[in-house]
Short mmCIF file of C-alpha atoms in Angstrom, two decimals:
data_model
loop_
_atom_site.label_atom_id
_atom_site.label_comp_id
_atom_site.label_asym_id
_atom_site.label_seq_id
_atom_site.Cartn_x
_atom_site.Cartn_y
_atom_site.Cartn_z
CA UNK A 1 100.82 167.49 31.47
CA UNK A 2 100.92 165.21 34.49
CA UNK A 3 103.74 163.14 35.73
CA UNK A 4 103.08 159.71 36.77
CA UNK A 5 104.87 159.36 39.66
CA UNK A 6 107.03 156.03 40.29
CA UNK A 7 107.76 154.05 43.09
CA UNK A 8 111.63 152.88 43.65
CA UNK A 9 111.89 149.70 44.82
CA UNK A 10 115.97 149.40 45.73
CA UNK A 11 117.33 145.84 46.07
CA UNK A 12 120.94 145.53 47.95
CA UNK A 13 123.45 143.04 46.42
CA UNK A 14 126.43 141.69 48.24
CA UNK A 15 128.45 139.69 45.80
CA UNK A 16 131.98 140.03 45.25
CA UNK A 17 131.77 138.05 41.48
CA UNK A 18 131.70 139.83 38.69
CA UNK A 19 130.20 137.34 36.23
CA UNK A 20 127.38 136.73 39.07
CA UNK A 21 126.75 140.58 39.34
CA UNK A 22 126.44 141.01 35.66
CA UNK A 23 123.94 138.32 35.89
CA UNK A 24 121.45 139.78 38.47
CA UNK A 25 122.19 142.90 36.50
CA UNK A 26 120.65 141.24 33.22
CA UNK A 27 117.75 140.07 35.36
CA UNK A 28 117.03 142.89 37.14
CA UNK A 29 116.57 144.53 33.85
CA UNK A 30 115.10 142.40 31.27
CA UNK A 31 113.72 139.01 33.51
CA UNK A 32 111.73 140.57 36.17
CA UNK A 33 108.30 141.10 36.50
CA UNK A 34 107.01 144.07 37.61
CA UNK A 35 104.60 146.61 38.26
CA UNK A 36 103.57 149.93 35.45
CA UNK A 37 104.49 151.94 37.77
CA UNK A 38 107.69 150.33 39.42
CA UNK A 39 111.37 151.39 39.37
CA UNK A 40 114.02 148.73 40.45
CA UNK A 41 117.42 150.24 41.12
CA UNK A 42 119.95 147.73 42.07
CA UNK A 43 122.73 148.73 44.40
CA UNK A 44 125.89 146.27 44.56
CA UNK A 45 128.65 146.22 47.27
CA UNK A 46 131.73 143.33 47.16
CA UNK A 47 131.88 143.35 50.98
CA UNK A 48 129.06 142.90 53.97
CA UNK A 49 130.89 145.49 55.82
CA UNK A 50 130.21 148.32 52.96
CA UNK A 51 126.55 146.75 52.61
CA UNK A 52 125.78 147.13 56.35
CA UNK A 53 127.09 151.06 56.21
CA UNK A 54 125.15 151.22 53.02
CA UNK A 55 121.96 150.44 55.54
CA UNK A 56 122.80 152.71 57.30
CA UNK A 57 122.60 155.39 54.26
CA UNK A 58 119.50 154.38 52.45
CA UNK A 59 116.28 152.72 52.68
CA UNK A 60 116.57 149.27 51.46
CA UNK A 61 113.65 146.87 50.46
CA UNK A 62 115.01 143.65 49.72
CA UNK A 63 118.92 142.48 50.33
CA UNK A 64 120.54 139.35 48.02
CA UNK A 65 124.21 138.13 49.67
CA UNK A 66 126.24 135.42 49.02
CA UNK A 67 127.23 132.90 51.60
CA UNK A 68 131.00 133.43 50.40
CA UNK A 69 132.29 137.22 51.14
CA UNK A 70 135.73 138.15 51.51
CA UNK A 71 136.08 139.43 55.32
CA UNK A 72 132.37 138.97 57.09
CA UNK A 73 130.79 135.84 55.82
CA UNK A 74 127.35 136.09 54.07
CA UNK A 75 125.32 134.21 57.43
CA UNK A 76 127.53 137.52 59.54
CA UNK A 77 126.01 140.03 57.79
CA UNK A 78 122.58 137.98 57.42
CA UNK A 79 122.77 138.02 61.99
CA UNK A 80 123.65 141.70 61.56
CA UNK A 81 120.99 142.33 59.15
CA UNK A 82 118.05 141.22 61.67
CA UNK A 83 119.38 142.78 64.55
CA UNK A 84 119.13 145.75 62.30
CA UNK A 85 115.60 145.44 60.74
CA UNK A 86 113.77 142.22 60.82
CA UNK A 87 110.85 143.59 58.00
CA UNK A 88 114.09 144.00 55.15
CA UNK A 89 114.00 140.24 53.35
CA UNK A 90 117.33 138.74 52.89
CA UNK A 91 118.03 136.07 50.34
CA UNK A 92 121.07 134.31 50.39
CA UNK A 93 123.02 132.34 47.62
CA UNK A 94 124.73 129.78 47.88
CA UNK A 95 126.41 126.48 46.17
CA UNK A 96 124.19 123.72 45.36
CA UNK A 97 126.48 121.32 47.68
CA UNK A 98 126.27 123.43 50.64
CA UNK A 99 122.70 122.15 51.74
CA UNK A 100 123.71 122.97 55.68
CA UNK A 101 125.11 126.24 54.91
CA UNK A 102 121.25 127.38 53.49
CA UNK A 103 119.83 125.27 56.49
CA UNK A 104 121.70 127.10 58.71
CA UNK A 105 120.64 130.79 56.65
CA UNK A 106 116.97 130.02 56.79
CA UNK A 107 117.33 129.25 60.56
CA UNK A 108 118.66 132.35 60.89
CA UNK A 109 116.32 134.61 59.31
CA UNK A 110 116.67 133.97 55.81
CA UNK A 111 113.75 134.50 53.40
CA UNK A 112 115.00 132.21 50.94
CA UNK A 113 117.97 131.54 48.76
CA UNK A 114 119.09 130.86 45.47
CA UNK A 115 121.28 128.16 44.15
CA UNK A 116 124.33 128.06 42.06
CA UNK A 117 124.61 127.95 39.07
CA UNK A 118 121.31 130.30 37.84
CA UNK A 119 118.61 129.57 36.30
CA UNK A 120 117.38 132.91 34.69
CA UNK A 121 113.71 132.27 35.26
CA UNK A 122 114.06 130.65 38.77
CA UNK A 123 116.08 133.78 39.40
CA UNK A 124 113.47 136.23 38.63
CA UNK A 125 110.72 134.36 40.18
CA UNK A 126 112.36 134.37 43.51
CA UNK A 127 113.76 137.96 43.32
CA UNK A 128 109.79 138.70 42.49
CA UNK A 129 107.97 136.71 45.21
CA UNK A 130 110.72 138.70 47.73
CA UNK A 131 109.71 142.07 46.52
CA UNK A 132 105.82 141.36 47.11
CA UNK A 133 106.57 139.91 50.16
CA UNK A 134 108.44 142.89 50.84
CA UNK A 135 105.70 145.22 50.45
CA UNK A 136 103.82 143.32 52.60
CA UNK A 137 106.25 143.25 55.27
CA UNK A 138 106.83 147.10 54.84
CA UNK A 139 102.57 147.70 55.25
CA UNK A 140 102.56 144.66 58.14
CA UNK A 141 105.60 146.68 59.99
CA UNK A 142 104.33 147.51 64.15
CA UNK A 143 106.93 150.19 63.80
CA UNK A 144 104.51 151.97 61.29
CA UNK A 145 101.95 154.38 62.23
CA UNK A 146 98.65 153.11 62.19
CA UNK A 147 96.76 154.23 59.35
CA UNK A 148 94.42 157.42 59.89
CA UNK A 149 90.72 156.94 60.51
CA UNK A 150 91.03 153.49 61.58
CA UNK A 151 90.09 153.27 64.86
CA UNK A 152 88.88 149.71 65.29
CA UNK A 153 89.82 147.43 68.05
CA UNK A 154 89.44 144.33 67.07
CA UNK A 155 89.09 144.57 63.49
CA UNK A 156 92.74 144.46 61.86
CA UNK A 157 93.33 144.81 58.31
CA UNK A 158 95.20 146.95 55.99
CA UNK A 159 95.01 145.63 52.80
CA UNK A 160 92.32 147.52 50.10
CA UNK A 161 89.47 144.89 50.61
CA UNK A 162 89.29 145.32 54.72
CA UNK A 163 89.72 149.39 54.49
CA UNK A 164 86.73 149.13 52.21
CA UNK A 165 84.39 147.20 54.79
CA UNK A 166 85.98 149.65 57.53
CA UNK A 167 84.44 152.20 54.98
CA UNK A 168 81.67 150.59 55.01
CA UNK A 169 81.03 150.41 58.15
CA UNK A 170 81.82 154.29 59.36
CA UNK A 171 79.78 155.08 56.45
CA UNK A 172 76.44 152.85 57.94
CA UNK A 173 76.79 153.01 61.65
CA UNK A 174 74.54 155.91 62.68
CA UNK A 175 72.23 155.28 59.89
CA UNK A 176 69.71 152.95 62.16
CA UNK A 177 69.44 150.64 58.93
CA UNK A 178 68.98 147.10 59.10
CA UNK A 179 72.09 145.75 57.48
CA UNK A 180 73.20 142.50 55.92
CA UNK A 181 76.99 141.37 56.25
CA UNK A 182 77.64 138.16 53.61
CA UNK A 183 81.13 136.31 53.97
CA UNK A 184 82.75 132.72 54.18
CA UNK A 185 82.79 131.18 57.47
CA UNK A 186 85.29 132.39 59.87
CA UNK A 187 85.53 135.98 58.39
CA UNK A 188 84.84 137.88 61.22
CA UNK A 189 81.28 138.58 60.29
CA UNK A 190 80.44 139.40 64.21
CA UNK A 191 83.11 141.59 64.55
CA UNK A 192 81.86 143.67 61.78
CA UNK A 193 78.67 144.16 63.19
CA UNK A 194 80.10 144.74 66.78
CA UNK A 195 82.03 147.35 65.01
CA UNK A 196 78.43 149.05 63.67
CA UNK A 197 77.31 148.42 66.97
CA UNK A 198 80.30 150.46 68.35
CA UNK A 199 79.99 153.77 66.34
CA UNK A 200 76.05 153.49 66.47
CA UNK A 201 73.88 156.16 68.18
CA UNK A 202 72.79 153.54 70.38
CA UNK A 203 76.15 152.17 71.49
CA UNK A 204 75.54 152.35 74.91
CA UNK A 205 72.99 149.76 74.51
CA UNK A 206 73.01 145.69 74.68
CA UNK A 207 74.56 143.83 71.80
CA UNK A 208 72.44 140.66 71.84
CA UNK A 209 73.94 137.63 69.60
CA UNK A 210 71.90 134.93 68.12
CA UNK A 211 73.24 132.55 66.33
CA UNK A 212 70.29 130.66 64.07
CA UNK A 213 72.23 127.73 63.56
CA UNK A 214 72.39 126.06 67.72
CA UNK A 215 67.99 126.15 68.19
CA UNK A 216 66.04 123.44 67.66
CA UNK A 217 63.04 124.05 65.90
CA UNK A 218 60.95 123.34 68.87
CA UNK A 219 62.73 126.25 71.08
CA UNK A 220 63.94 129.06 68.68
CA UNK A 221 60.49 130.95 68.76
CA UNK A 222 60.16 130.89 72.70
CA UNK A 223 64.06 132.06 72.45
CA UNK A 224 63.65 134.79 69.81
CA UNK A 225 60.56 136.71 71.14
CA UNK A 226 60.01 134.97 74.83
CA UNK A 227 57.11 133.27 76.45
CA UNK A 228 55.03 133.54 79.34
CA UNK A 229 53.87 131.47 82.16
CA UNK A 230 51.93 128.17 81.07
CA UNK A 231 52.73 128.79 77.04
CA UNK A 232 54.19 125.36 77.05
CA UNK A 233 55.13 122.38 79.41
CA UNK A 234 57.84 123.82 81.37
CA UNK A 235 56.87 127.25 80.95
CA UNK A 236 57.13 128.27 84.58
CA UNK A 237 57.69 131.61 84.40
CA UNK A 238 58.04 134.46 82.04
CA UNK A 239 60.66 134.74 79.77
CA UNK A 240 62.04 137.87 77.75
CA UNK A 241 63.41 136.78 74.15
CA UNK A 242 67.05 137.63 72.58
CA UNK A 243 65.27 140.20 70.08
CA UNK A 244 63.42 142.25 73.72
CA UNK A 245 66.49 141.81 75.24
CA UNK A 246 68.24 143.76 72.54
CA UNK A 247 66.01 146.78 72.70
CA UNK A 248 67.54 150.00 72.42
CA UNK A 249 70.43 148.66 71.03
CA UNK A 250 71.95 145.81 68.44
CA UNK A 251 70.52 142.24 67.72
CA UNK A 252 73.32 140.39 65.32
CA UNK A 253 70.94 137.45 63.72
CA UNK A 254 74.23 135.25 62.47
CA UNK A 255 74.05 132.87 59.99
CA UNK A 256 70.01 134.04 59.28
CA UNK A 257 70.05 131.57 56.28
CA UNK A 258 69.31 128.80 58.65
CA UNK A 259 66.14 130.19 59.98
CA UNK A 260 63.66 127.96 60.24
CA UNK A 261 60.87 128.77 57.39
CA UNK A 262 58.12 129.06 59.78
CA UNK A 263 60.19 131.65 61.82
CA UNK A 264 60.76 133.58 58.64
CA UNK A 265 57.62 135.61 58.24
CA UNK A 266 57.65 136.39 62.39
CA UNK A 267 60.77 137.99 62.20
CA UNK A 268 59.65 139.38 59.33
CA UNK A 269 57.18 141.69 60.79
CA UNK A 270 59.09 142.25 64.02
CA UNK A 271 61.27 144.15 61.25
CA UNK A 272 58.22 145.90 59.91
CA UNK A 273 56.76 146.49 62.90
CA UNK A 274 59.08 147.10 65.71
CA UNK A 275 56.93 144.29 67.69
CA UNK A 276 57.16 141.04 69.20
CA UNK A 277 54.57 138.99 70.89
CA UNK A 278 55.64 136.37 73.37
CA UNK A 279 54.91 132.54 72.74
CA UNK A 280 51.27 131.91 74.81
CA UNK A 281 50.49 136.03 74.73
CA UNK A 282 47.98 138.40 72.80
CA UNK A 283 49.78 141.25 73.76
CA UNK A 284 52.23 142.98 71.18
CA UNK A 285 55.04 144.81 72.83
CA UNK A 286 57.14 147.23 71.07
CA UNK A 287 61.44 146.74 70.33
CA UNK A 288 63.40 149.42 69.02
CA UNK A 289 66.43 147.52 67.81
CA UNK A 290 68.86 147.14 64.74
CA UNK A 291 68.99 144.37 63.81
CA UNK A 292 72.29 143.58 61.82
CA UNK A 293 72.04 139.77 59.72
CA UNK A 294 75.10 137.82 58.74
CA UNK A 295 75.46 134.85 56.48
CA UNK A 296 77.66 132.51 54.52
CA UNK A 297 75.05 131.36 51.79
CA UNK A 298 73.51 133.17 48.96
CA UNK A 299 70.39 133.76 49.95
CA UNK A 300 69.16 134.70 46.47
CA UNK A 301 69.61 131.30 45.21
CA UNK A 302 67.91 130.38 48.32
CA UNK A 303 65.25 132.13 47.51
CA UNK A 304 64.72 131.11 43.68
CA UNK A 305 64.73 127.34 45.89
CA UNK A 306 62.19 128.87 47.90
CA UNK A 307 64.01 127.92 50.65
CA UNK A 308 63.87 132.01 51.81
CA UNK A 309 61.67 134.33 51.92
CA UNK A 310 61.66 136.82 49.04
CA UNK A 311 60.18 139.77 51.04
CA UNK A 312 62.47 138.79 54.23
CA UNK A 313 65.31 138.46 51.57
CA UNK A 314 64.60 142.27 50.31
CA UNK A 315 64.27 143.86 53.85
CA UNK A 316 67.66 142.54 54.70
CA UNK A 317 69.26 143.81 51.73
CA UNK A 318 69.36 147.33 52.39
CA UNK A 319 72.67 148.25 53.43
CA UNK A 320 75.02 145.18 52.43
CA UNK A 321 78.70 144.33 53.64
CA UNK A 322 80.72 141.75 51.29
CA UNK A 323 83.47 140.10 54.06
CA UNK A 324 86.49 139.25 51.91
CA UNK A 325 88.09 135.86 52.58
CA UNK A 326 91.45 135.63 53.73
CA UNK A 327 93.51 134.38 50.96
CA UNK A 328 91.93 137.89 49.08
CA UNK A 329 93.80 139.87 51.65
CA UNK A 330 97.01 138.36 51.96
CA UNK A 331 98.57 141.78 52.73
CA UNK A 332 96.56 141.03 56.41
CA UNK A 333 98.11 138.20 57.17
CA UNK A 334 100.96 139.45 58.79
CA UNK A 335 99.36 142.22 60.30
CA UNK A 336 96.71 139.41 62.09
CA UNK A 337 99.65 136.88 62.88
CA UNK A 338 101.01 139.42 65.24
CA UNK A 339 97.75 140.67 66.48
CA UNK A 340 97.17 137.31 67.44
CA UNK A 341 100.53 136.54 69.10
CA UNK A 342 100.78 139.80 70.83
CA UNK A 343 97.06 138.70 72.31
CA UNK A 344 98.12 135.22 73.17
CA UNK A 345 101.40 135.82 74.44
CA UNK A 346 100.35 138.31 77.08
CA UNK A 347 97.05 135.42 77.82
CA UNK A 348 100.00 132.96 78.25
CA UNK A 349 102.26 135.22 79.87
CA UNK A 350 105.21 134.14 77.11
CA UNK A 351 107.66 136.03 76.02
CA UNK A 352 107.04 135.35 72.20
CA UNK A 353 107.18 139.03 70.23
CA UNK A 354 107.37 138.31 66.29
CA UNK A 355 107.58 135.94 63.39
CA UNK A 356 110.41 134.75 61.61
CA UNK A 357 110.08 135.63 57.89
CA UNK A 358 110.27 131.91 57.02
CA UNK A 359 107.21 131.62 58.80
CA UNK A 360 105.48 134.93 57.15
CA UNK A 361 106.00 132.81 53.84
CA UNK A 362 104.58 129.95 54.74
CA UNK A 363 101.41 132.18 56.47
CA UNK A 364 100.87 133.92 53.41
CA UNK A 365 101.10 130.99 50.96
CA UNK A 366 98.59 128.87 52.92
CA UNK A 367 95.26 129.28 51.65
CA UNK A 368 93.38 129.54 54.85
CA UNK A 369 89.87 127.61 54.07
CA UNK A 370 88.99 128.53 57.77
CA UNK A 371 89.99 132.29 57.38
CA UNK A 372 90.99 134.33 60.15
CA UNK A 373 89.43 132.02 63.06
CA UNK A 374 91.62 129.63 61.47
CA UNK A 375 94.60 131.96 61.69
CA UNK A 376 93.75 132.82 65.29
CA UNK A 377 93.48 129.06 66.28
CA UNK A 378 96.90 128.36 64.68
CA UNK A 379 98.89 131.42 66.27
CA UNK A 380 96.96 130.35 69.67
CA UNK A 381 98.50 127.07 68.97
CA UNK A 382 101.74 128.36 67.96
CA UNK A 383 102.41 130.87 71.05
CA UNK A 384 101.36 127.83 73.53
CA UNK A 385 103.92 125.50 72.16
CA UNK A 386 106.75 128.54 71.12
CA UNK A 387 110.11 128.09 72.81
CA UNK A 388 111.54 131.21 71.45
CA UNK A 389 110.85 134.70 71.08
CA UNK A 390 109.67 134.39 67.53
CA UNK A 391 107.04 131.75 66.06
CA UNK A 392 109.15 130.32 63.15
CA UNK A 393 108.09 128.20 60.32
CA UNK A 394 108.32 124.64 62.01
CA UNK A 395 105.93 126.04 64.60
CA UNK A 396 103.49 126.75 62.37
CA UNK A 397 103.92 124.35 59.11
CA UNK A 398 102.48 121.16 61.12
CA UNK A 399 99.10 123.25 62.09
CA UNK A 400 98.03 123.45 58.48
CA UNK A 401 95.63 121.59 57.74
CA UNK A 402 95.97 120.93 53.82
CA UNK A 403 99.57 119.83 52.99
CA UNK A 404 101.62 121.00 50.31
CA UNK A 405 100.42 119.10 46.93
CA UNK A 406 103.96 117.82 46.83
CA UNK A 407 103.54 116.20 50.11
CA UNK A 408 100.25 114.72 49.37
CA UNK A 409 99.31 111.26 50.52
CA UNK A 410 99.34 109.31 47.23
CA UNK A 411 96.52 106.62 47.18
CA UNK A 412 96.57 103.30 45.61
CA UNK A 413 94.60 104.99 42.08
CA UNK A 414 98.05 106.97 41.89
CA UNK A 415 100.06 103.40 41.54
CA UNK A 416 98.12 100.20 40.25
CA UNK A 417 98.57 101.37 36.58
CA UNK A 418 102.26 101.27 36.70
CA UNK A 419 104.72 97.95 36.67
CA UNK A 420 105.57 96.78 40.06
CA UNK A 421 109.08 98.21 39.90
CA UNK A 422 108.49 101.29 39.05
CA UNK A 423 104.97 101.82 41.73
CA UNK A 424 107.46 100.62 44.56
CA UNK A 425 110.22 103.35 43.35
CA UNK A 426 107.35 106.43 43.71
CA UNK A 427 106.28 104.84 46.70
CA UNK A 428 110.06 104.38 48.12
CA UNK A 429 110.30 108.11 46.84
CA UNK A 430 107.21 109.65 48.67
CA UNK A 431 107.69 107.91 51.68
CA UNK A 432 111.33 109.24 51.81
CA UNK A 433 110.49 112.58 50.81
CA UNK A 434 108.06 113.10 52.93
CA UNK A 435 110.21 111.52 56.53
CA UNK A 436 113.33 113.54 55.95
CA UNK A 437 111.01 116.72 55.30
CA UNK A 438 109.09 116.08 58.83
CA UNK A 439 111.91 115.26 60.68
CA UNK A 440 113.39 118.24 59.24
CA UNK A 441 110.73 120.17 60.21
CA UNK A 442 110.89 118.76 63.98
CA UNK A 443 114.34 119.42 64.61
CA UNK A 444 114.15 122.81 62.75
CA UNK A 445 116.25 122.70 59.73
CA UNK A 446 119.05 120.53 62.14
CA UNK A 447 120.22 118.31 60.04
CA UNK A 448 122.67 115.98 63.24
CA UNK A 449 119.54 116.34 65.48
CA UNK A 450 117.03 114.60 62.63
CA UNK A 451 119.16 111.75 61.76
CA UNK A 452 119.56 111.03 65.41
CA UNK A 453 115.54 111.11 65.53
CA UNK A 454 115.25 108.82 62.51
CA UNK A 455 118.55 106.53 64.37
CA UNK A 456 120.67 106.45 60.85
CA UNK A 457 124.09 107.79 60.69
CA UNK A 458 124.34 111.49 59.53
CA UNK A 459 126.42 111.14 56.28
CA UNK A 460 123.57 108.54 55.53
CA UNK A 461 120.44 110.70 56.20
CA UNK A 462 122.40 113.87 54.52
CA UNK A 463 122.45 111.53 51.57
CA UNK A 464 118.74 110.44 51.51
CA UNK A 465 117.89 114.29 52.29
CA UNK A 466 120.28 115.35 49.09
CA UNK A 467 118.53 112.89 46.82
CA UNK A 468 114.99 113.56 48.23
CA UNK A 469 114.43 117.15 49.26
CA UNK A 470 116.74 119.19 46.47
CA UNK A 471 114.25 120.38 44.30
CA UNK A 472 111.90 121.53 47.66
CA UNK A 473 114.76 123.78 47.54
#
């Protein structure tokens, strides 16, 4: 009879109240959501100094401390908890009045933090979300050892979805097959096939791009398979194409669903064939390339439009390679973040070496319609403008492009149905909401610096912030 085998997943608490520690207790075992195969053991110690030796005994996955510890205060041990390990997520609790206390946490390192008096559900939610993020925080860790038969360069992954195309494509590369990689824009379709280029028998030959998309109509034949002297006005020499130019090694034919129709059945038999023949020439000359096709439509509804060619269609289809988008592989996020700032910070020459785990959250929730070129543009962004050794979450949260839906830009639709009064309170209310939570943002959690940026008084702004931004809490 086999034994499944369980994972323990140990969560720290530092809390010195015994009604409060009964209460995690409860939730621990009856609120939160978890996996089959999941075992949650919750360790408790009164103090931060026995939780910090209590590091130093056992693995840890996820810590929850008060603010309010007898001895060491709860934002202490949170400082002594990152120069410890940075990957462990801390939440911290705290009153519901002491709104700078939990701005000053979450500028330290914080992952979140939970708010006095409980709410069983909230609770449970937030100890959940912490424990996924901690996994992926544990697998996104550059203190781990890579992962074995993995040797890609530029291709950077760890989640299920990428070790599958990585799979993939050790599984393809020295079969000389043409091969057809389908995925949203931004993906990383080219890498992929640079990657099949890499491990192919012919990877000491050219890897020739060409992207279907940037001809004209008038030009892409003469810059597929060449021309030769007096084939056209202008033709005043000889010109090898981008497939010739390929031979003995890779062509990458990205985004082949724009092909021009008429260009379809050429390349067509240059895959049948292994043969071109220039624009203006009789004479055939033989290629031996791969050719490796990428593209972000479905070119089998394409085809039922007529709009491909069925037979082109089937002799790209032989060996296929489904990209994942980004927000399928959250578990990558990380992992690319610091692939990224590692790259940029050395182009930059900037001392920037990690993220803050506020700004892994906001990474991972962000649905990333541009995928991992948009991730790369933002931490580019982020390690040009960084004035600290770690890109934290006001570095990044303005680079997003779609805003939070509770930071939306209301239109008029949202307010002509409603009496005057009330329309001008929810548009008081957004406007307000949405200031304090970008000045905020600005000044980094700062609560004296913002109000001096907005020029109101402090006790006024901390007011307007109370009233406005408690339940973005």
């Amino acid at each position: 009879m086999s034994v499944t085998k369980h994972k323990v997943f140990t969560i720290l608490l530092v809390e010195d109240d015994a009604g409060d520690v009964d209460m995690f207790l409860r939730t621990v075992e009856h609120e939160l959501p978890r996996h089959e195969d999941e075992q949650v053991t919750l360790v408790i110690n009164a103090t931060a100094e026995g939780a910090l030796e209590r590091l130093q005994q056992q693995p840890i996955d996820l810590i929850i401390a008060d603010v309010r510890l007898p001895g060491m205060s709860g934002i202490e041990f949170l400082r002594r908890v990152q120069d410890l390990n940075r990957r462990i997520p801390v939440i911290i609790v705290s009153w519901v009045h002491a709104i700078e206390t939990v701005i000053d946490a979450m500028r330290h390192g914080a992952f979140d933090y939970i708010v006095k008096p409980y709410d069983t559900m909230d609770l449970s939610a937030r100890i959940h979300r912490a424990m996924r993020m901690s996994e992926i925080l544990l697998q996104a860790s550059p203190d781990e050892p890579a992962a074995p038969r993995i040797p890609f360069k530029n291709l950077v992954g760890v989640s299920p979805p990428i070790r599958n195309v990585m799979a993939m494509i050790e599984a393809i590369a020295r079969v000389p097959s043409t091969t057809l990689i389908i995925g949203e824009t931004g993906t990383g379709k080219e890498l992929i096939a640079k990657a099949i280029h890499e491990r192919s028998l012919d990877s000491d030959g050219p890897f020739q791009v060409v992207d279907c998309t940037t001809f004209s109509e008038g030009t892409v034949e003469s810059e597929l398979f060449g021309h030769v002297r007096g084939a056209f006005t202008g033709a005043v020499a000889d010109r090898t194409g981008l497939i010739e130019s390929g031979s003995h090694g890779t062509v990458f034919l990205d985004e082949i669903g724009d092909l021009p129709a008429n260009l379809q059945a050429k390349l067509l038999r240059v895959l049948e064939a292994g043969e071109v023949r220039a624009v203006g020439s009789t004479q055939q000359r033989k290629v031996n390339v791969r050719f490796i096709a990428a593209t972000n439509q479905d070119l089998a509804e394409k085809v039922k439009r007529n709009e491909f060619r069925k037979d082109l269609f089937f002799r790209l289809n032989v060996m296929v390679i489904r990209v994942p988008p980004l927000r399928e592989r959250t578990e990558d996020i990380p992992v690319l973040a610091r692939h990224f700032i590692a790259r940029y910070a050395k182009e930059f020459t900037k001392r920037v070496e990690d993220l803050h785990p506020s700004a892994v959250t906001e990474l991972v929730a962000y649905p990333w319609p541009g995928n991992v070129r948009e991730l790369r543009n933002v931490m580019e962004r982020a390690v040009m403008l960084a004035k600290g050794d770690r890109i934290g979450i006001a570095d990044v949260a303005g680079m997003l492009a779609v805003p939070d839906e509770r930071q939306r830009e209301a239109t008029e639709e949202d307010y002509l149905h409603l009496p005057y009064a009330k329309a001008k309170e929810q548009v008081l209310e957004a406007f307000n909401r949405r200031y304090i939570s970008t000045k905020l943002t600005i000044h980094q959690g700062n609560v004296t610096h913002a109000a001096q940026d907005a020029g109101l008084p402090r006790s006024y702004f901390h007011e307007i912030m109370r009233r406005y931004t408690k339940d973005e809490k």
